[in-house]
Amino acid sequence: MGSFLVDRGARLAACIGLGTAGALAAPAACLYPEYTFDEPEPSGGAGGSSSASGTALEDCANGADDDGDGQIDCADPACGDFVCTAAVPEGWSGYFALFDGEPAMDPGCPPEFAAGQPFVGNSGLSAPPARCTCSCGPAEGQACDPVDEITITVADAPCGSEPHCLFPLTTPGWEAEVCSGPDGVFSDRLTCGPSSDAACSSTTGAPCAVSVSVSALAASGGECAPSAVHVERPDPRWTRLGRACAAAEPLGQGCNLGQVCAPKPAAPFEGGVCIAKDGEAACPPGPYTERHVFFTDVEDSRSCDDDCACGAPSGAACPTTVALYSDVQLHTCSMQVTELPAGSCMDLEGNPSVVGRKVTSLGAPTGGACMPSGGTPSGAARGASPRTFCCRT
């Protein structure tokens, strides 16, 4: 022990002495003593790279102990972005990072899940039923109603004003071009106006023949032919997008028997790795329990039943003209007061007698339409060419 201390002291004195003589002549052993550093192990890393101190970074997917700490891939704390997961069951494929969300939020594939062509599908199909439109052709085969269904009314107020007294002219047994009369309102009738009684029979001095109106002559019968149903299919729309990105090979080790070391998906992907199978399938027994189904096509059978029908025509009228006369002789129509089309009103001047009447012209039915019915939607749209994904939760 004493000789060791003497030898160490001698070497120290020699160095101090040399220092006083001049640093330029000092031996290197005195200026640069040896040191040992304990550096922390770097986390993650790709195979073949190294830290600043020369220590290799751990490649978490090559089955080797790259950083020399005796731990491989998932067993190494440096591989925190990897996870041990069960082997892919028979009939399934994997492993995948799966995005299931709004199409506008599609993130693409991350570098650690960029093997091959990614799968892109859809779910949440929105496809309203087909819009079915029925229509009817023009009315055919209609006939004018009898002319004695026309109503002629004399009023003590101008057209468009509220009358106090109304005097209907009877038209039973009327025929076209046949004169009827002379019952009606005569020019000496002065029992109307605001001060008239309920029966318009007391003399008031106010005229009664101020305007005359003639009702329209309708048509009836006939039918309309239904047209073929018109079919419109609103475009189907997917509300969710599925993107599956495959993990690059090879996968790592450092896990229990029957497991592999795979990258751990990060948001917005599902939290666990996924496996896949074509078609719609139930998830297999084991840890892959979260099921997602996506489709790459649409089968669209939306249509309409060919059941269009048309109701009876309505709204048709016959172009009819009525002439009014003031002759007091029975069934005499020579002194014409006015002539107006059926379905109109006309003001009169001078409180004339309105006693004779005659249909002067009668045309064929015009207008008229049928109400369509039917056109029942049928069929539906659904996703086609499905693929099922089952993920770890």
PDB file of N, CA and C in Angstrom, residues 151-160 166-169 185 208-215 322-325 337-341 343-349 352 354-357:
ATOM      1  N   THR A 151    -127.681  29.198 -65.070  1.00  0.00           N
ATOM      2  CA  THR A 151    -128.426  30.088 -64.173  1.00  0.00           C
ATOM      3  C   THR A 151    -128.225  31.529 -64.634  1.00  0.00           C
ATOM      4  N   ILE A 152    -129.373  32.255 -64.812  1.00  0.00           N
ATOM      5  CA  ILE A 152    -129.329  33.681 -65.177  1.00  0.00           C
ATOM      6  C   ILE A 152    -129.873  34.478 -63.999  1.00  0.00           C
ATOM      7  N   THR A 153    -129.096  35.483 -63.553  1.00  0.00           N
ATOM      8  CA  THR A 153    -129.490  36.250 -62.376  1.00  0.00           C
ATOM      9  C   THR A 153    -129.365  37.738 -62.666  1.00  0.00           C
ATOM     10  N   VAL A 154    -130.473  38.480 -62.421  1.00  0.00           N
ATOM     11  CA  VAL A 154    -130.472  39.941 -62.513  1.00  0.00           C
ATOM     12  C   VAL A 154    -130.271  40.486 -61.110  1.00  0.00           C
ATOM     13  N   ALA A 155    -129.422  41.542 -60.968  1.00  0.00           N
ATOM     14  CA  ALA A 155    -129.115  42.110 -59.654  1.00  0.00           C
ATOM     15  C   ALA A 155    -129.285  43.618 -59.682  1.00  0.00           C
ATOM     16  N   ASP A 156    -129.492  44.197 -58.467  1.00  0.00           N
ATOM     17  CA  ASP A 156    -129.664  45.642 -58.359  1.00  0.00           C
ATOM     18  C   ASP A 156    -128.359  46.352 -58.019  1.00  0.00           C
ATOM     19  N   ALA A 157    -127.230  45.711 -58.264  1.00  0.00           N
ATOM     20  CA  ALA A 157    -125.913  46.318 -58.017  1.00  0.00           C
ATOM     21  C   ALA A 157    -124.999  45.982 -59.179  1.00  0.00           C
ATOM     22  N   PRO A 158    -124.006  46.831 -59.463  1.00  0.00           N
ATOM     23  CA  PRO A 158    -123.071  46.544 -60.560  1.00  0.00           C
ATOM     24  C   PRO A 158    -122.305  45.251 -60.289  1.00  0.00           C
ATOM     25  N   CYS A 159    -121.712  44.713 -61.331  1.00  0.00           N
ATOM     26  CA  CYS A 159    -120.885  43.502 -61.199  1.00  0.00           C
ATOM     27  C   CYS A 159    -119.747  43.764 -60.208  1.00  0.00           C
ATOM     28  N   GLY A 160    -119.533  42.828 -59.337  1.00  0.00           N
ATOM     29  CA  GLY A 160    -118.466  42.959 -58.344  1.00  0.00           C
ATOM     30  C   GLY A 160    -118.899  43.638 -57.070  1.00  0.00           C
ATOM     31  N   LEU A 166    -131.825  40.134 -55.702  1.00  0.00           N
ATOM     32  CA  LEU A 166    -131.448  39.245 -56.800  1.00  0.00           C
ATOM     33  C   LEU A 166    -132.709  38.623 -57.399  1.00  0.00           C
ATOM     34  N   PHE A 167    -132.702  38.488 -58.746  1.00  0.00           N
ATOM     35  CA  PHE A 167    -133.876  37.943 -59.434  1.00  0.00           C
ATOM     36  C   PHE A 167    -133.408  36.870 -60.416  1.00  0.00           C
ATOM     37  N   PRO A 168    -133.524  35.580 -60.049  1.00  0.00           N
ATOM     38  CA  PRO A 168    -133.146  34.518 -60.988  1.00  0.00           C
ATOM     39  C   PRO A 168    -134.202  34.353 -62.064  1.00  0.00           C
ATOM     40  N   LEU A 169    -133.759  34.095 -63.304  1.00  0.00           N
ATOM     41  CA  LEU A 169    -134.654  33.807 -64.426  1.00  0.00           C
ATOM     42  C   LEU A 169    -134.683  32.293 -64.624  1.00  0.00           C
ATOM     43  N   VAL A 185    -137.560  40.360 -65.142  1.00  0.00           N
ATOM     44  CA  VAL A 185    -137.570  41.660 -64.470  1.00  0.00           C
ATOM     45  C   VAL A 185    -137.928  42.710 -65.513  1.00  0.00           C
ATOM     46  N   CYS A 208    -134.047  47.828 -60.424  1.00  0.00           N
ATOM     47  CA  CYS A 208    -133.671  46.454 -60.073  1.00  0.00           C
ATOM     48  C   CYS A 208    -132.763  45.817 -61.115  1.00  0.00           C
ATOM     49  N   ALA A 209    -132.802  46.227 -62.379  1.00  0.00           N
ATOM     50  CA  ALA A 209    -131.988  45.622 -63.443  1.00  0.00           C
ATOM     51  C   ALA A 209    -130.735  46.453 -63.663  1.00  0.00           C
ATOM     52  N   VAL A 210    -129.752  46.263 -62.797  1.00  0.00           N
ATOM     53  CA  VAL A 210    -128.492  47.008 -62.886  1.00  0.00           C
ATOM     54  C   VAL A 210    -127.387  46.153 -63.518  1.00  0.00           C
ATOM     55  N   SER A 211    -127.423  44.858 -63.296  1.00  0.00           N
ATOM     56  CA  SER A 211    -126.444  43.946 -63.900  1.00  0.00           C
ATOM     57  C   SER A 211    -127.093  42.586 -64.072  1.00  0.00           C
ATOM     58  N   VAL A 212    -126.478  41.772 -64.928  1.00  0.00           N
ATOM     59  CA  VAL A 212    -126.951  40.412 -65.139  1.00  0.00           C
ATOM     60  C   VAL A 212    -125.743  39.486 -65.223  1.00  0.00           C
ATOM     61  N   SER A 213    -125.839  38.319 -64.637  1.00  0.00           N
ATOM     62  CA  SER A 213    -124.756  37.336 -64.670  1.00  0.00           C
ATOM     63  C   SER A 213    -125.295  36.009 -65.178  1.00  0.00           C
ATOM     64  N   VAL A 214    -124.449  35.265 -65.867  1.00  0.00           N
ATOM     65  CA  VAL A 214    -124.801  33.966 -66.432  1.00  0.00           C
ATOM     66  C   VAL A 214    -123.760  32.954 -65.962  1.00  0.00           C
ATOM     67  N   SER A 215    -124.193  31.859 -65.364  1.00  0.00           N
ATOM     68  CA  SER A 215    -123.259  30.831 -64.889  1.00  0.00           C
ATOM     69  C   SER A 215    -122.664  30.065 -66.059  1.00  0.00           C
ATOM     70  N   VAL A 322    -125.174  33.558 -74.293  1.00  0.00           N
ATOM     71  CA  VAL A 322    -126.598  33.759 -73.954  1.00  0.00           C
ATOM     72  C   VAL A 322    -126.985  35.185 -74.325  1.00  0.00           C
ATOM     73  N   ALA A 323    -128.104  35.307 -75.003  1.00  0.00           N
ATOM     74  CA  ALA A 323    -128.650  36.638 -75.337  1.00  0.00           C
ATOM     75  C   ALA A 323    -129.897  36.898 -74.503  1.00  0.00           C
ATOM     76  N   LEU A 324    -130.065  38.168 -74.083  1.00  0.00           N
ATOM     77  CA  LEU A 324    -131.210  38.582 -73.258  1.00  0.00           C
ATOM     78  C   LEU A 324    -132.041  39.613 -74.036  1.00  0.00           C
ATOM     79  N   TYR A 325    -133.358  39.545 -73.870  1.00  0.00           N
ATOM     80  CA  TYR A 325    -134.278  40.375 -74.662  1.00  0.00           C
ATOM     81  C   TYR A 325    -135.301  41.045 -73.739  1.00  0.00           C
ATOM     82  N   VAL A 337    -131.334  43.029 -75.458  1.00  0.00           N
ATOM     83  CA  VAL A 337    -130.770  43.939 -74.448  1.00  0.00           C
ATOM     84  C   VAL A 337    -129.237  43.802 -74.423  1.00  0.00           C
ATOM     85  N   THR A 338    -128.758  42.584 -74.351  1.00  0.00           N
ATOM     86  CA  THR A 338    -127.307  42.331 -74.325  1.00  0.00           C
ATOM     87  C   THR A 338    -127.050  40.871 -74.648  1.00  0.00           C
ATOM     88  N   GLU A 339    -125.811  40.583 -74.927  1.00  0.00           N
ATOM     89  CA  GLU A 339    -125.374  39.206 -75.160  1.00  0.00           C
ATOM     90  C   GLU A 339    -124.050  39.014 -74.427  1.00  0.00           C
ATOM     91  N   LEU A 340    -123.905  37.911 -73.695  1.00  0.00           N
ATOM     92  CA  LEU A 340    -122.684  37.692 -72.915  1.00  0.00           C
ATOM     93  C   LEU A 340    -122.389  36.196 -72.839  1.00  0.00           C
ATOM     94  N   PRO A 341    -121.098  35.881 -72.682  1.00  0.00           N
ATOM     95  CA  PRO A 341    -120.727  34.458 -72.587  1.00  0.00           C
ATOM     96  C   PRO A 341    -121.110  33.895 -71.224  1.00  0.00           C
ATOM     97  N   GLY A 343    -120.723  32.199 -67.771  1.00  0.00           N
ATOM     98  CA  GLY A 343    -119.618  32.331 -66.825  1.00  0.00           C
ATOM     99  C   GLY A 343    -119.143  33.755 -66.648  1.00  0.00           C
ATOM    100  N   SER A 344    -119.981  34.763 -67.040  1.00  0.00           N
ATOM    101  CA  SER A 344    -119.568  36.167 -66.924  1.00  0.00           C
ATOM    102  C   SER A 344    -120.703  37.018 -66.372  1.00  0.00           C
ATOM    103  N   CYS A 345    -120.369  38.294 -66.101  1.00  0.00           N
ATOM    104  CA  CYS A 345    -121.331  39.276 -65.596  1.00  0.00           C
ATOM    105  C   CYS A 345    -121.212  40.544 -66.445  1.00  0.00           C
ATOM    106  N   MET A 346    -122.346  41.237 -66.645  1.00  0.00           N
ATOM    107  CA  MET A 346    -122.336  42.462 -67.448  1.00  0.00           C
ATOM    108  C   MET A 346    -123.259  43.490 -66.806  1.00  0.00           C
ATOM    109  N   ASP A 347    -122.779  44.739 -66.733  1.00  0.00           N
ATOM    110  CA  ASP A 347    -123.612  45.834 -66.220  1.00  0.00           C
ATOM    111  C   ASP A 347    -124.621  46.269 -67.294  1.00  0.00           C
ATOM    112  N   LEU A 348    -125.794  46.680 -66.842  1.00  0.00           N
ATOM    113  CA  LEU A 348    -126.868  47.142 -67.741  1.00  0.00           C
ATOM    114  C   LEU A 348    -127.087  48.635 -67.565  1.00  0.00           C
ATOM    115  N   GLU A 349    -127.607  49.285 -68.593  1.00  0.00           N
ATOM    116  CA  GLU A 349    -127.894  50.718 -68.518  1.00  0.00           C
ATOM    117  C   GLU A 349    -129.401  50.959 -68.679  1.00  0.00           C
ATOM    118  N   PRO A 352    -133.348  48.226 -67.958  1.00  0.00           N
ATOM    119  CA  PRO A 352    -134.184  47.652 -69.023  1.00  0.00           C
ATOM    120  C   PRO A 352    -134.990  46.449 -68.513  1.00  0.00           C
ATOM    121  N   VAL A 354    -135.620  42.682 -68.637  1.00  0.00           N
ATOM    122  CA  VAL A 354    -134.838  41.489 -68.956  1.00  0.00           C
ATOM    123  C   VAL A 354    -135.795  40.310 -68.776  1.00  0.00           C
ATOM    124  N   VAL A 355    -136.422  39.923 -69.891  1.00  0.00           N
ATOM    125  CA  VAL A 355    -137.488  38.922 -69.777  1.00  0.00           C
ATOM    126  C   VAL A 355    -137.321  37.748 -70.747  1.00  0.00           C
ATOM    127  N   GLY A 356    -136.765  37.968 -71.928  1.00  0.00           N
ATOM    128  CA  GLY A 356    -136.551  36.882 -72.884  1.00  0.00           C
ATOM    129  C   GLY A 356    -135.092  36.451 -72.862  1.00  0.00           C
ATOM    130  N   ARG A 357    -134.846  35.202 -73.158  1.00  0.00           N
ATOM    131  CA  ARG A 357    -133.451  34.707 -73.174  1.00  0.00           C
ATOM    132  C   ARG A 357    -133.357  33.549 -74.151  1.00  0.00           C
TER     133      ARG A 357
END
